[in-house]
Amino acid sequence: MDLRLMRYFVAVAEELNFSRAARRLNMAQPPLSQQIKLLESEIGVPLLKRDNRNVELTEPGKVFLEAARLTLLQADLAVQAAQLAERGQIGELSIGFVGSAADGILVNKLKAFRDQYPSVHLILKEMTTSEQLDALHARKIHAGFVRPFGHQPTIKSRVFTEEPLVLALPEFHALASLSEVSVLEAAEEPFIMPPRHLGPDFYDTIIGFFRGHGASLRIVQEAVQMHTIVNLAATGLGLAAVPSSVRNFRRPGIVYRDFAEPSPKIQPLIAWREDDASPALLAFLELAGSALS
């Protein structure tokens, strides 16, 4: 049924006068009368009783009026919802993140997005970089905060921020008394690292940093999440080279020290599918921007 016919009927039913209803609708009276007759013909019941002086609603007309008002309201709400969705102001947005990726900055960006787009259902998923890339390809998340990864033609990314490597070590360790730790001193100790296949760029950056100073690492344990690595380091199992944002994880028994040598900058990225035109995603990417700019 044409919603215009419903709007015409509601105007006549509320005015109970064809002339006033026609003026309200900015149309001539004869076409309005014809449209009401067409509506009654489609429904198969009389909605109005009319003579030369009066217009009244029939009993079916009274019932139809209430239903028509609800239908028109729902239609208007549907239009508004579509317009809000086009502007990225409602809908759903699923974001992946590695647990250590620029903790403070990431939290602030997510809070700002929630404040600006409160009607968008924001879903957060802690995942490794490789898991996020798989989830992006499978369209299970819209965007991810990831560690650097190799070229993938269908995935776009940009640097979100940058942070140096720091050393995580037990507070009872001899090196904890130093304000800075040299690469060669650290390399004499066992190390805890994430598996290479879950983030080869990050892994190779750490290995390359030590090799660049003539040192190699003795890896005694692997762990997936940065917080797990820090927890294991606190037990004395080994040391760990971690992004500086991991300092925000203040676990008892662990301390963080800068390297004496200039350490490489780890650059967390925002990644998303090249073909994803979700308005909510585009709004998020615009708001998230880059902490470097």
Tab-separated table of C-alpha atoms in Angstrom, residues 92-261:
chain	number	residue	atom	x	y	z
A	92	GLU	CA	27.439	-1.905	14.942
A	93	LEU	CA	31.208	-1.627	14.890
A	94	SER	CA	33.499	-4.517	15.788
A	95	ILE	CA	37.083	-3.626	16.694
A	96	GLY	CA	39.947	-6.028	17.316
A	97	PHE	CA	43.050	-5.103	19.270
A	98	VAL	CA	46.264	-6.608	20.550
A	99	GLY	CA	46.300	-6.337	24.306
A	100	SER	CA	49.355	-4.096	24.478
A	101	ALA	CA	48.734	-1.817	21.500
A	102	ALA	CA	49.049	1.731	22.803
A	103	ASP	CA	46.842	1.014	25.814
A	104	GLY	CA	46.258	4.569	26.993
A	105	ILE	CA	45.837	6.101	23.541
A	106	LEU	CA	43.570	3.306	22.320
A	107	VAL	CA	41.329	3.560	25.381
A	108	ASN	CA	41.045	7.326	24.937
A	109	LYS	CA	40.116	6.982	21.261
A	110	LEU	CA	37.463	4.362	22.020
A	111	LYS	CA	35.984	6.535	24.775
A	112	ALA	CA	35.883	9.536	22.440
A	113	PHE	CA	34.053	7.446	19.831
A	114	ARG	CA	31.517	6.225	22.399
A	115	ASP	CA	30.915	9.800	23.548
A	116	GLN	CA	30.399	11.075	19.997
A	117	TYR	CA	28.450	8.080	18.654
A	118	PRO	CA	26.558	6.669	21.649
A	119	SER	CA	24.046	4.789	19.467
A	120	VAL	CA	26.720	2.712	17.713
A	121	HIS	CA	27.084	-0.708	19.331
A	122	LEU	CA	30.832	-1.019	19.842
A	123	ILE	CA	32.169	-4.592	20.110
A	124	LEU	CA	35.769	-5.023	21.284
A	125	LYS	CA	37.741	-8.232	20.792
A	126	GLU	CA	41.236	-8.871	22.117
A	127	MET	CA	43.089	-10.848	19.432
A	128	THR	CA	46.583	-11.392	18.135
A	129	THR	CA	47.657	-9.609	14.953
A	130	SER	CA	47.296	-12.760	12.837
A	131	GLU	CA	43.873	-13.478	14.332
A	132	GLN	CA	42.751	-9.960	13.497
A	133	LEU	CA	43.948	-10.239	9.916
A	134	ASP	CA	42.035	-13.503	9.541
A	135	ALA	CA	38.971	-11.875	11.113
A	136	LEU	CA	39.225	-8.904	8.731
A	137	HIS	CA	39.335	-11.210	5.712
A	138	ALA	CA	36.364	-13.171	7.106
A	139	ARG	CA	34.448	-9.916	7.785
A	140	LYS	CA	34.177	-10.748	11.477
A	141	ILE	CA	35.616	-7.377	12.537
A	142	HIS	CA	35.558	-3.977	10.853
A	143	ALA	CA	38.985	-2.776	12.010
A	144	GLY	CA	41.880	-3.842	14.163
A	145	PHE	CA	44.707	-2.333	16.163
A	146	VAL	CA	47.597	-4.563	15.168
A	147	ARG	CA	51.337	-4.892	15.160
A	148	PRO	CA	53.089	-4.357	11.784
A	149	PHE	CA	52.416	-7.122	9.280
A	150	GLY	CA	53.463	-8.050	5.766
A	151	HIS	CA	51.733	-6.692	2.674
A	152	GLN	CA	48.191	-7.911	2.161
A	153	PRO	CA	46.536	-6.435	-0.951
A	154	THR	CA	42.970	-6.348	0.407
A	155	ILE	CA	43.877	-4.793	3.763
A	156	LYS	CA	44.615	-1.105	4.254
A	157	SER	CA	46.447	0.224	7.275
A	158	ARG	CA	48.053	3.323	8.689
A	159	VAL	CA	50.412	3.967	11.571
A	160	PHE	CA	48.469	4.823	14.701
A	161	THR	CA	51.341	5.767	16.983
A	162	GLU	CA	54.907	4.703	17.749
A	163	GLU	CA	56.613	3.517	20.885
A	164	PRO	CA	60.140	2.316	21.742
A	165	LEU	CA	61.033	-1.116	23.050
A	166	VAL	CA	61.683	-1.394	26.782
A	167	LEU	CA	62.919	-4.250	28.928
A	168	ALA	CA	60.569	-6.038	31.337
A	169	LEU	CA	62.360	-7.869	34.146
A	170	PRO	CA	61.700	-9.126	37.677
A	171	GLU	CA	62.148	-6.514	40.376
A	172	PHE	CA	64.570	-8.863	42.205
A	173	HIS	CA	66.851	-9.192	39.128
A	174	ALA	CA	70.328	-7.678	39.361
A	175	LEU	CA	69.725	-5.548	36.252
A	176	ALA	CA	66.667	-3.966	37.900
A	177	SER	CA	68.965	-1.748	39.939
A	178	LEU	CA	70.147	0.001	36.758
A	179	SER	CA	68.326	2.983	35.265
A	180	GLU	CA	69.158	1.720	31.753
A	181	VAL	CA	70.189	-1.711	30.530
A	182	SER	CA	72.523	-2.282	27.610
A	183	VAL	CA	71.649	-4.746	24.883
A	184	LEU	CA	74.730	-6.853	25.606
A	185	GLU	CA	73.882	-7.103	29.309
A	186	ALA	CA	70.291	-8.084	28.573
A	187	ALA	CA	71.325	-10.640	25.957
A	188	GLU	CA	73.180	-12.660	28.586
A	189	GLU	CA	69.820	-13.547	30.173
A	190	PRO	CA	67.088	-15.967	29.024
A	191	PHE	CA	64.237	-14.338	27.118
A	192	ILE	CA	60.486	-14.780	26.742
A	193	MET	CA	59.089	-13.990	23.285
A	194	PRO	CA	55.817	-14.253	21.377
A	195	PRO	CA	55.731	-16.929	18.662
A	196	ARG	CA	57.082	-15.575	15.389
A	197	HIS	CA	54.183	-16.839	13.259
A	198	LEU	CA	51.729	-14.659	15.208
A	199	GLY	CA	53.624	-11.453	14.455
A	200	PRO	CA	56.747	-11.905	12.338
A	201	ASP	CA	57.442	-8.181	11.902
A	202	PHE	CA	57.380	-7.528	15.641
A	203	TYR	CA	59.432	-10.648	16.365
A	204	ASP	CA	62.022	-9.812	13.710
A	205	THR	CA	62.302	-6.223	14.971
A	206	ILE	CA	63.377	-7.468	18.405
A	207	ILE	CA	65.776	-10.063	17.008
A	208	GLY	CA	67.209	-7.510	14.570
A	209	PHE	CA	67.723	-4.970	17.365
A	210	PHE	CA	69.893	-7.379	19.329
A	211	ARG	CA	71.718	-8.696	16.284
A	212	GLY	CA	72.485	-5.137	15.239
A	213	HIS	CA	74.523	-4.820	18.431
A	214	GLY	CA	76.283	-8.148	17.982
A	215	ALA	CA	74.049	-10.090	20.358
A	216	SER	CA	71.650	-12.996	19.989
A	217	LEU	CA	68.765	-14.017	22.225
A	218	ARG	CA	68.359	-17.274	24.122
A	219	ILE	CA	64.617	-17.809	23.982
A	220	VAL	CA	63.432	-20.155	26.727
A	221	GLN	CA	59.684	-19.591	26.590
A	222	GLU	CA	57.017	-18.380	24.172
A	223	ALA	CA	53.698	-16.763	25.096
A	224	VAL	CA	50.992	-15.195	22.952
A	225	GLN	CA	49.751	-12.206	24.957
A	226	MET	CA	51.999	-9.414	26.247
A	227	HIS	CA	50.402	-9.556	29.688
A	228	THR	CA	51.209	-13.269	29.877
A	229	ILE	CA	54.812	-12.538	28.885
A	230	VAL	CA	55.074	-9.937	31.653
A	231	ASN	CA	53.558	-12.318	34.206
A	232	LEU	CA	56.061	-14.995	33.270
A	233	ALA	CA	58.937	-12.493	33.446
A	234	ALA	CA	57.852	-11.543	36.976
A	235	THR	CA	58.442	-15.141	38.091
A	236	GLY	CA	62.080	-14.971	36.974
A	237	LEU	CA	61.625	-17.241	33.974
A	238	GLY	CA	63.292	-14.697	31.687
A	239	LEU	CA	63.422	-11.108	30.486
A	240	ALA	CA	61.249	-9.640	27.742
A	241	ALA	CA	61.528	-6.815	25.227
A	242	VAL	CA	58.094	-5.199	25.049
A	243	PRO	CA	56.529	-2.039	23.580
A	244	SER	CA	56.657	0.850	26.017
A	245	SER	CA	52.848	0.963	26.299
A	246	VAL	CA	53.080	-2.301	28.238
A	247	ARG	CA	54.336	-0.171	31.151
A	248	ASN	CA	50.648	0.559	31.750
A	249	PHE	CA	50.344	-3.037	32.951
A	250	ARG	CA	51.555	-2.480	36.509
A	251	ARG	CA	51.942	-5.982	37.824
A	252	PRO	CA	53.597	-6.437	41.246
A	253	GLY	CA	57.040	-7.958	40.938
A	254	ILE	CA	57.871	-6.499	37.518
A	255	VAL	CA	59.858	-3.408	36.551
A	256	TYR	CA	60.547	-1.782	33.195
A	257	ARG	CA	63.846	-0.312	32.120
A	258	ASP	CA	64.863	1.634	29.015
A	259	PHE	CA	67.616	0.252	26.837
A	260	ALA	CA	70.900	2.165	26.950
A	261	GLU	CA	71.039	2.049	23.141
